[in-house]
């Protein structure tokens, strides 16, 4: 029996410095959609995701949370797995870099690279970014990290080095010979430029902390976290195992067909990773695809900006498919894309509720009403109209274009193409007026009605099969309502017009995409506000450099709160900031002029605060602790240079500073014993 063609796709493994958010979901949803499509095509597909759990930053975060590193990573890794399960992500493997088989594989890889002559020992003195686990080879103490911008630390220790410089010409030849290796073209050009600038040997071990994989034959050192993390793609499918079954698995699935990553880790995956593989004598992956950042209201998501969005918030209000469709339709893959609750709801109503949902509901309801729930037989070809043929012709074009665009990871354009068919059929129904035709009882009118509804239902079948990998829950329901089964086994590339079963019975008809509730945006904003408030009680110290980028991959700082529900007050805190960092925060004395409750939000107050130079509108989550009238005339401390954000549809221009007290995190406003002038800056 001939074996099926394989397809192996990976997300980056997500750094367990904090809980997952919508940026992580973006990358994972894209990979899940690709994997679903490949399975429908009949490919033997393996979809890998997981968590990166070693490094100095994790060790510091665990200490700050009052936990052991293992307990800390167990908790956060489980958060990722629970979210993926809630989202219905169909991964085939979930790897953790603390897994025993991963450690064995990394140590086997180390020995091979060492035995091939590409590892040597020397002393390193220079700058190191703890946030990105990155050696910065140029600059002195405090030099900003080229990735996150945080000040680097000076380290001096004896390390093992990898002869990266020996691979400069080999890498440039690789990029020239395999132009499809790195996508999109902009990232490929960046990598080529970086390598042409010269490669220095890379420090690949640390001896100043212990949370990592011990170097073989020298346990005083641990393996550099990036060398450790990148190797997950191989160890997850059996690399380094002595068991025959796992060796066969590696031979079957490696090399990876696609590594999906965020653009900020292109250097690690497109320079270091190929060099490591060459040095170990392992075949290179076929493709590395980098997507852009997901921006929230025009700003990169980060905890310091307070603009993190959790996938759970959207799922709880709008559902999984709404999130999946929005991210893949709204964002041009490979470029930065914007996210806002407003645009999410608008896209849902226009494309899903009024578009596909309307097409499904009206078509199937009329078949139920006029043909007793049986797919009608269209009239003979000689009596069909041009409009019918145009829909059939358009459907054939859309099948071809959609599959081509999807295979090129142009998800937004592919979905745009599919929805052009949805729009055309909805227009066709309006123009053909089947409800008018149904009022006529002659044979010709009956045949015409059957043709209109068959044409509409067949187009619905084709669109449903095409977009199933993107919105699997909803399309499975539509498929069942069409009276069909096993949508997962329909090859989207083999779709043809005219294959809808004539006379087939429909399933139970129900709305798949009801219009979004009027208060959907407000509910999501309130849920986010409440989750933010929950994340601040009690405060869990974050390590330095927890700025985040969307799609947080291996060894990139994830945003949000660590999962610790309690952080002992005696826990040592190792995260420090410089005076320059503190100076970026503009704290000013303000006086409350007016205060009122925000309608429909128990915790929120709308304040007008005089800060000397102007009166600011600020929304604060202190309503449970302070009556509005008690605040008028009170002097408070505000963060004056915080980016504006909307809460419950009200723009807040700043933040009130308050302590979080007790198990419930009750807010207590910062104040003064002395008389302090309005507008005074705190230093």
XYZ file of C-alpha atoms in Angstrom:
683
model
C 0.000 0.000 0.000
C 1.396 3.360 -1.027
C 2.073 5.662 1.921
C 0.380 9.047 1.985
C 2.327 12.229 1.364
C 3.270 13.805 4.684
C 2.980 17.398 5.850
C 4.685 18.685 9.005
C 3.886 22.181 10.320
C 4.996 23.886 13.530
C 4.160 26.978 15.527
C 6.996 28.580 17.450
C 7.028 27.223 20.967
C 5.655 29.904 23.247
C 7.682 31.268 26.113
C 6.013 30.550 29.446
C 6.796 33.857 31.093
C 3.091 34.657 31.330
C -0.364 33.649 30.172
C -1.274 33.282 26.476
C -3.048 36.129 24.676
C -4.541 36.839 21.264
C -1.095 37.215 19.654
C -0.273 33.614 20.499
C -3.710 32.595 19.242
C -3.079 34.315 15.887
C -0.084 32.149 15.017
C -1.730 28.988 16.293
C -4.988 29.587 14.414
C -3.084 30.105 11.156
C -1.218 26.814 11.601
C -4.384 25.004 12.646
C -6.185 26.204 9.498
C -3.308 25.058 7.292
C -3.170 21.667 9.020
C -6.931 21.177 8.639
C -6.738 21.927 4.921
C -3.858 19.480 4.420
C -5.797 16.746 6.226
C -8.802 17.396 3.962
C -6.452 16.967 1.002
C -5.517 13.527 2.304
C -2.002 14.351 3.508
C -0.560 12.585 6.550
C -0.371 15.757 8.623
C 1.483 16.426 11.862
C 0.827 19.772 13.579
C 3.165 20.670 16.436
C 2.922 23.377 19.070
C 4.246 23.674 22.605
C 6.057 25.761 25.183
C 9.624 26.941 25.736
C 10.449 26.634 29.428
C 14.155 27.235 30.093
C 16.357 30.273 30.547
C 17.384 32.910 33.059
C 14.205 34.901 32.586
C 12.080 31.924 33.667
C 14.300 31.323 36.672
C 13.844 34.962 37.739
C 10.103 34.936 37.088
C 9.683 31.797 39.167
C 11.626 33.346 42.046
C 9.506 36.480 41.858
C 6.344 34.350 41.964
C 7.595 32.364 44.952
C 7.682 29.100 43.023
C 10.219 26.592 41.819
C 11.008 26.935 38.103
C 9.344 23.570 37.379
C 6.166 24.487 39.240
C 6.096 27.853 37.483
C 6.456 26.401 33.964
C 3.988 23.601 34.689
C 1.331 26.173 35.570
C 1.834 28.443 32.558
C 2.301 25.625 30.039
C -1.016 24.201 31.207
C -2.646 27.597 30.530
C -1.583 27.311 26.881
C -2.834 23.759 26.544
C -6.184 24.630 28.150
C -6.653 27.613 25.827
C -5.825 25.608 22.702
C -8.310 22.953 23.811
C -10.985 25.594 24.427
C -10.327 27.018 20.981
C -10.638 23.578 19.376
C -7.054 23.627 18.070
C -6.342 20.191 16.580
C -2.653 19.800 17.269
C -0.968 16.408 16.914
C 1.908 17.110 19.260
C 2.466 19.440 22.218
C 6.104 19.615 23.229
C 7.617 21.097 26.362
C 11.340 21.768 26.532
C 11.311 20.276 30.034
C 10.229 16.895 28.582
C 12.777 14.131 29.157
C 12.830 13.083 25.501
C 13.559 16.682 24.461
C 16.509 16.883 26.844
C 17.935 13.626 25.474
C 17.519 14.874 21.912
C 19.215 18.209 22.622
C 22.165 16.476 24.257
C 22.460 14.107 21.278
C 22.444 17.111 18.952
C 25.139 18.821 21.045
C 27.397 15.771 20.787
C 27.007 15.624 17.012
C 27.819 19.312 16.530
C 30.769 18.979 18.916
C 32.058 15.831 17.235
C 31.834 17.570 13.855
C 34.204 20.226 15.167
C 31.865 23.212 15.485
C 31.950 23.735 19.281
C 34.842 25.121 21.307
C 35.316 26.652 24.755
C 36.362 30.256 25.365
C 35.704 33.200 27.657
C 32.877 35.583 26.847
C 32.645 39.140 28.113
C 29.908 41.321 26.728
C 26.273 42.282 26.786
C 23.333 39.944 27.270
C 19.579 40.629 27.035
C 17.735 38.531 29.595
C 14.350 39.378 28.056
C 15.213 37.897 24.655
C 17.965 35.531 25.850
C 20.179 37.253 23.268
C 23.907 37.971 23.204
C 24.504 41.515 21.954
C 27.949 41.578 20.399
C 28.330 45.333 20.016
C 28.158 48.135 22.568
C 28.989 48.599 26.223
C 27.112 48.311 29.526
C 23.427 49.133 29.189
C 23.439 48.868 25.383
C 19.797 48.474 24.289
C 18.759 45.065 23.003
C 18.209 45.269 19.214
C 14.953 43.325 19.571
C 13.128 44.606 22.668
C 15.094 47.796 23.404
C 15.634 46.945 27.076
C 19.069 47.636 28.622
C 21.419 44.671 28.391
C 23.427 43.215 31.250
C 27.193 42.786 31.213
C 28.240 39.155 31.634
C 31.676 37.627 31.827
C 32.049 33.871 31.939
C 33.674 30.914 30.258
C 31.259 29.498 27.690
C 31.056 27.052 24.857
C 30.927 28.697 21.432
C 29.408 27.613 18.143
C 31.404 28.355 14.968
C 28.665 30.381 13.328
C 31.237 32.302 11.289
C 32.041 29.094 9.393
C 28.532 29.071 7.907
C 28.331 32.536 6.369
C 29.023 31.473 2.793
C 26.984 28.271 3.189
C 23.962 30.239 4.372
C 24.191 32.772 1.550
C 24.361 29.924 -0.955
C 21.367 28.308 0.739
C 19.289 31.486 0.398
C 20.265 31.799 -3.273
C 19.584 28.157 -4.100
C 16.292 27.957 -2.173
C 14.520 31.330 -2.511
C 11.307 29.799 -1.135
C 12.983 28.887 2.151
C 12.198 32.238 3.787
C 8.900 34.018 3.220
C 7.804 36.707 2.670
C 10.439 38.313 0.448
C 10.970 41.239 2.841
C 12.133 38.883 5.604
C 14.393 36.983 3.212
C 16.072 40.235 2.211
C 16.557 41.189 5.864
C 18.245 37.872 6.594
C 20.542 38.078 3.572
C 21.583 41.593 4.555
C 22.311 40.475 8.114
C 24.451 37.527 7.029
C 26.348 39.582 4.456
C 27.259 41.950 7.283
C 29.372 39.176 8.807
C 28.698 36.431 11.320
C 30.486 36.040 14.641
C 30.769 32.847 16.618
C 27.888 32.380 19.033
C 28.053 31.632 22.755
C 25.870 28.550 23.268
C 26.137 27.802 26.993
C 25.664 29.548 30.316
C 27.270 28.805 33.674
C 25.775 31.581 35.834
C 22.407 29.885 36.430
C 21.053 26.340 36.397
C 17.573 26.318 34.839
C 18.272 24.570 31.558
C 19.572 21.390 29.949
C 23.042 20.354 31.178
C 25.794 20.311 28.563
C 26.886 16.707 27.903
C 30.046 15.805 29.832
C 30.162 19.250 31.473
C 27.114 19.732 33.743
C 28.507 23.002 35.130
C 27.161 24.537 31.898
C 23.639 24.559 30.538
C 22.701 24.719 26.859
C 21.929 28.207 25.504
C 18.163 28.531 25.517
C 17.859 29.254 21.782
C 19.867 26.166 20.849
C 17.701 24.191 23.267
C 14.401 25.691 22.055
C 14.933 25.448 18.320
C 15.709 21.760 18.533
C 12.137 21.064 19.685
C 11.033 20.788 16.064
C 13.214 17.674 15.732
C 12.875 16.128 19.194
C 9.071 16.333 19.001
C 9.092 13.823 16.152
C 11.678 11.476 17.603
C 15.153 12.935 17.044
C 17.731 11.425 19.403
C 15.542 8.521 20.489
C 16.855 4.977 20.677
C 13.379 3.511 20.163
C 12.629 2.178 16.700
C 9.105 3.632 16.600
C 10.345 7.164 17.280
C 13.243 6.796 14.859
C 10.725 5.810 12.189
C 8.584 8.808 13.121
C 11.521 11.167 12.613
C 12.339 9.566 9.273
C 8.711 9.941 8.261
C 7.995 13.565 9.189
C 11.346 15.369 9.080
C 12.119 17.782 7.489
C 9.392 20.201 8.544
C 7.395 21.559 5.635
C 6.577 24.845 7.382
C 7.908 26.627 10.450
C 5.434 29.432 11.187
C 7.033 32.243 13.209
C 6.664 35.899 14.157
C 8.832 38.359 12.254
C 10.845 39.317 15.350
C 12.530 35.893 15.552
C 13.519 35.578 11.906
C 17.231 35.794 12.724
C 17.080 32.861 15.140
C 15.125 30.644 12.747
C 16.689 31.666 9.439
C 20.342 32.107 10.470
C 21.071 30.157 13.656
C 18.667 27.251 13.041
C 19.925 26.315 9.545
C 23.510 26.618 10.761
C 22.827 24.338 13.746
C 21.204 21.772 11.458
C 24.064 21.875 8.955
C 26.551 21.426 11.788
C 24.668 18.407 13.122
C 24.256 16.895 9.659
C 20.446 17.106 9.744
C 18.307 18.026 6.738
C 16.957 21.589 6.667
C 13.254 22.549 6.815
C 11.511 23.318 3.536
C 9.993 26.668 4.455
C 10.058 29.304 7.198
C 7.108 31.691 7.050
C 7.119 34.872 9.134
C 3.971 36.828 9.923
C 3.695 40.373 11.241
C 2.615 41.750 14.590
C -0.964 41.985 15.754
C -1.643 45.558 16.871
C -4.378 46.652 19.235
C -5.804 50.091 18.415
C -2.660 50.894 16.421
C -0.220 49.895 19.196
C 1.779 46.726 19.686
C 0.235 44.694 22.484
C 2.115 44.980 25.754
C 1.393 44.914 29.440
C 2.902 48.346 29.961
C 0.427 49.838 27.481
C -2.421 47.931 29.070
C -3.701 46.854 25.658
C -3.510 43.085 25.934
C -6.476 41.138 24.581
C -7.150 37.612 25.744
C -8.607 35.139 23.294
C -10.992 33.913 25.999
C -12.766 37.273 26.054
C -13.624 37.075 22.358
C -14.511 33.387 22.474
C -16.870 33.853 25.420
C -18.794 36.650 23.670
C -18.423 35.983 19.928
C -17.356 32.346 19.612
C -14.273 30.594 18.232
C -15.095 30.996 14.558
C -15.610 34.749 14.850
C -12.056 35.096 16.180
C -10.576 32.713 13.606
C -12.317 34.377 10.676
C -11.469 37.899 11.776
C -7.756 37.248 12.259
C -7.297 35.464 8.935
C -9.584 37.773 6.941
C -8.713 41.158 8.441
C -4.931 40.780 8.654
C -2.828 40.499 5.501
C -0.615 37.592 6.484
C 3.033 38.630 6.684
C 2.198 42.242 7.475
C 1.285 43.950 10.737
C -2.455 43.964 11.310
C -4.840 45.837 13.559
C -7.279 44.468 16.095
C -10.133 46.235 17.823
C -13.409 45.065 19.260
C -15.279 47.424 16.951
C -13.706 46.027 13.791
C -14.237 42.455 15.035
C -17.979 42.978 15.473
C -18.301 44.884 12.195
C -16.537 42.119 10.276
C -18.637 39.445 11.998
C -21.937 41.141 11.174
C -21.065 42.031 7.581
C -19.329 38.826 6.468
C -20.658 36.086 8.718
C -24.127 37.145 9.865
C -25.240 39.118 6.789
C -23.066 37.173 4.346
C -22.589 33.431 4.781
C -25.155 33.105 7.567
C -27.813 34.880 5.519
C -27.067 32.782 2.432
C -27.329 29.551 4.405
C -30.476 30.506 6.287
C -32.491 31.859 3.370
C -31.477 29.095 0.918
C -32.128 26.154 3.223
C -35.293 27.649 4.691
C -36.792 28.049 1.201
C -35.828 24.483 0.237
C -37.507 23.311 3.445
C -40.614 25.361 2.704
C -41.028 24.813 -1.033
C -39.545 21.315 -1.531
C -40.254 19.550 1.771
C -36.592 19.709 2.759
C -35.286 17.846 -0.318
C -32.544 19.194 -2.606
C -34.529 20.114 -5.748
C -33.752 18.936 -9.269
C -32.755 21.872 -11.494
C -34.443 22.304 -14.855
C -32.900 21.065 -18.103
C -29.862 23.025 -19.290
C -31.724 24.363 -22.312
C -34.143 26.307 -20.108
C -31.608 27.753 -17.676
C -30.822 31.429 -17.607
C -27.509 33.224 -17.968
C -27.583 34.157 -14.274
C -27.521 30.462 -13.290
C -24.589 29.728 -15.563
C -22.714 32.773 -14.280
C -22.900 31.511 -10.714
C -21.625 28.088 -11.775
C -18.785 29.658 -13.761
C -17.860 31.983 -10.893
C -17.817 29.050 -8.467
C -15.303 27.211 -10.662
C -13.059 30.266 -10.749
C -13.326 30.756 -6.989
C -12.379 27.122 -6.282
C -9.172 27.550 -8.266
C -8.280 31.006 -6.926
C -9.104 30.224 -3.303
C -6.955 27.107 -3.187
C -4.036 28.824 -4.874
C -4.140 31.786 -2.494
C -4.602 29.600 0.581
C -1.654 27.415 -0.395
C 0.428 30.598 -0.620
C -0.762 31.576 2.890
C -2.611 34.598 1.502
C -5.528 33.915 3.798
C -7.100 37.352 3.586
C -7.247 37.312 -0.215
C -8.469 33.707 -0.261
C -11.357 34.541 2.060
C -12.098 37.677 0.096
C -12.427 35.484 -2.999
C -14.739 33.043 -1.226
C -16.948 35.854 0.005
C -17.191 37.278 -3.495
C -19.107 34.093 -4.309
C -21.235 34.523 -1.174
C -22.066 38.077 -2.231
C -22.802 37.068 -5.812
C -25.229 34.338 -4.727
C -27.015 36.581 -2.231
C -27.422 39.129 -5.041
C -28.588 36.371 -7.391
C -31.297 35.331 -4.930
C -32.538 38.918 -4.577
C -32.664 39.381 -8.345
C -34.312 36.018 -9.089
C -36.947 36.498 -6.336
C -37.651 32.803 -5.633
C -40.413 33.777 -3.169
C -42.261 35.419 -6.084
C -41.678 32.453 -8.385
C -42.986 30.147 -5.644
C -46.388 31.865 -5.778
C -46.882 30.503 -9.299
C -48.100 26.953 -9.696
C -47.287 26.211 -13.349
C -44.678 23.587 -14.219
C -42.232 26.069 -15.732
C -42.250 28.247 -12.594
C -41.778 25.171 -10.436
C -38.737 24.142 -12.493
C -37.386 27.681 -12.329
C -37.735 27.736 -8.544
C -35.885 24.413 -8.303
C -33.035 25.784 -10.441
C -32.673 28.943 -8.353
C -32.561 27.062 -5.072
C -30.308 24.281 -6.372
C -27.876 26.896 -7.725
C -27.867 28.682 -4.365
C -27.435 25.472 -2.367
C -24.628 24.182 -4.582
C -22.723 27.455 -4.232
C -23.286 27.253 -0.466
C -21.829 23.724 -0.457
C -18.699 24.849 -2.287
C -18.062 27.877 -0.065
C -18.667 25.804 3.060
C -16.119 23.172 2.036
C -13.520 25.760 1.018
C -13.614 27.739 4.265
C -14.004 24.786 6.630
C -10.348 24.969 7.778
C -10.896 28.596 8.818
C -14.292 28.344 10.535
C -14.643 24.625 11.312
C -17.437 24.728 13.890
C -19.869 26.777 11.803
C -19.164 25.058 8.489
C -19.697 21.671 10.098
C -23.182 22.859 11.125
C -23.994 24.202 7.640
C -22.726 20.966 6.097
C -25.036 18.936 8.316
C -27.963 21.218 7.458
C -27.258 20.521 3.772
C -27.763 16.855 4.654
C -24.085 16.016 4.090
C -21.553 14.180 6.265
C -17.803 14.097 6.880
C -16.821 17.549 5.672
C -13.310 16.815 6.984
C -12.886 14.276 4.167
C -13.793 16.647 1.329
C -10.728 17.661 -0.682
C -11.117 21.419 -1.279
C -8.896 21.207 -4.349
C -11.100 18.561 -5.958
C -14.384 20.473 -5.606
C -16.504 20.681 -8.742
C -19.821 22.255 -9.589
C -22.837 19.971 -9.708
C -21.928 17.404 -7.034
C -24.652 18.272 -4.528
C -26.821 15.181 -4.025
C -30.168 15.670 -5.790
C -33.143 14.715 -3.678
C -31.032 14.547 -0.545
C -32.765 15.426 2.712
C -31.724 18.516 4.650
C -30.853 18.395 8.323
C -32.390 20.583 11.008
C -32.287 24.226 9.905
C -31.067 26.796 12.415
C -29.220 30.102 12.326
C -25.459 29.602 12.350
C -24.389 33.242 12.618
C -26.955 35.308 14.535
C -26.155 39.005 14.516
C -23.836 40.133 17.290
C -25.574 41.384 20.419
C -25.839 45.157 20.634
C -23.718 45.210 23.766
C -21.052 42.783 22.461
C -18.330 45.438 22.318
C -19.143 46.760 25.781
C -19.215 43.260 27.224
C -15.786 42.418 25.782
C -14.350 45.709 27.031
C -15.777 45.115 30.482
C -14.482 41.549 30.578
C -11.011 42.753 29.629
C -11.147 45.475 32.262
C -12.196 42.973 34.905
C -9.464 40.554 33.867
C -6.894 43.337 34.025
C -8.158 44.227 37.481
C -7.943 40.575 38.455
C -4.398 40.393 37.157
C -3.350 43.140 39.548
C -4.459 41.414 42.717
C -2.224 40.594 44.296
C 0.514 42.056 42.129
C 2.993 39.496 40.881
C 6.353 41.071 40.006
C 7.385 40.680 36.366
C 11.010 40.212 35.347
C 12.756 43.010 33.530
C 12.004 43.129 29.846
C 8.501 41.706 29.705
C 7.548 43.823 26.703
C 5.779 41.649 24.194
C 5.141 41.149 20.542
C 2.178 39.306 19.120
C 2.503 35.623 18.326
C 5.051 35.256 21.125
C 7.412 32.520 20.005
C 10.247 30.677 21.671
C 12.194 32.823 24.120
C 10.212 35.953 23.363
C 8.600 37.607 26.372
C 4.891 36.948 26.559
C 2.658 39.607 28.009
C 0.104 39.311 30.733
C 0.293 38.156 34.279
C 2.084 35.114 35.521
C -0.369 32.442 36.629
C 0.537 32.771 40.262
C -2.598 33.417 42.261
C -0.562 34.448 45.245
C 2.947 35.792 45.537
C 4.421 35.672 49.046
C 5.497 39.108 50.165
C 8.818 37.724 51.290
C 9.723 36.413 47.861
C 12.902 38.062 46.612
C 12.432 40.361 43.645
C 15.260 40.374 41.125
C 13.675 42.578 38.488
C 15.002 46.109 38.568
C 14.701 49.127 36.317
C 17.019 52.045 35.717
C 16.263 55.662 36.592
C 15.849 56.245 32.862
C 13.083 53.655 32.787
C 11.272 55.322 35.665
C 11.658 58.753 34.077
C 9.550 57.589 31.129
C 6.460 57.450 33.373
C 4.910 60.888 33.836
C 3.128 61.006 37.201
C 1.187 64.177 37.999
C -1.055 65.500 40.748
C -4.637 65.926 39.608
C -7.840 67.134 41.233
C -11.162 65.452 40.553
C -13.700 67.965 39.193
C -16.592 65.575 38.476
C -17.262 61.874 38.961
C -20.078 59.591 37.829
C -20.771 55.913 37.391
C -20.409 54.351 33.941
C -23.741 52.926 32.839
C -23.792 49.133 32.844
C -20.362 48.788 34.507
C -20.398 48.147 38.243
C -16.676 48.775 38.705
C -16.117 51.837 36.515
C -16.290 55.571 37.212
C -15.897 58.376 34.681
C -13.824 61.186 36.147
C -12.867 64.637 34.927
C -9.482 65.455 36.452
C -7.705 68.811 36.414
C -3.952 68.265 35.957
C -2.986 71.946 35.796
C -2.578 72.306 32.056
C -5.883 70.679 31.096
C -8.864 68.693 32.364
C -8.613 64.986 31.493
C -11.379 62.404 31.173
C -10.288 59.217 32.932
C -12.164 55.942 33.412
C -11.141 54.145 36.603
C -12.149 50.768 38.049
C -12.729 52.071 41.590
C -16.534 52.282 41.774
C -16.845 49.479 44.338
C -14.546 51.317 46.741
C -15.465 54.989 46.211
C -18.799 56.762 45.803
C -18.619 59.332 42.980
C -19.543 62.269 45.231
C -16.743 61.415 47.698
C -14.105 61.979 45.012
C -15.038 65.496 43.894
C -12.302 67.905 44.999
C -9.918 65.088 45.971
C -6.311 65.197 44.800
C -5.059 62.043 43.132
C -1.988 60.756 41.305
C -2.384 59.982 37.622
C -0.175 58.513 34.900
C -0.360 61.403 32.432
C 1.493 59.948 29.447
C -0.433 56.672 29.128
C -1.803 56.052 25.633
C -5.587 56.675 25.424
C -7.863 53.646 25.428
C -11.613 53.057 25.363
C -13.521 51.402 28.179
C -17.223 50.842 27.666
C -16.982 53.112 24.655
C -15.577 55.991 26.750
C -12.069 57.237 26.000
C -9.781 57.265 29.036
C -6.800 59.631 28.877
C -4.616 58.492 31.729
C -4.757 56.188 34.739
C -5.450 56.780 38.420
C -2.729 55.344 40.681
C -4.050 53.116 43.469
C -2.791 50.344 45.698
C -4.396 46.894 45.610
C -5.248 45.737 49.142
C -6.364 42.398 50.527
C -7.459 39.186 48.867
C -10.109 41.020 46.853
C -7.615 43.569 45.581
C -9.633 46.569 46.825
C -8.256 49.835 45.376
C -6.897 52.528 47.696
C -6.046 55.825 46.014
C -2.586 57.320 46.403
C -2.682 60.723 48.154
C -0.705 63.329 50.110
C -0.516 64.570 53.693
C 0.806 67.981 52.621
C -0.926 70.459 50.312
C 0.437 69.730 46.835
C -0.377 71.991 43.862
C -2.445 70.580 41.015
C -0.245 69.626 38.074
C 2.889 68.990 40.153
C 5.010 66.187 38.722
C 6.108 63.290 40.926
C 9.798 62.430 40.735
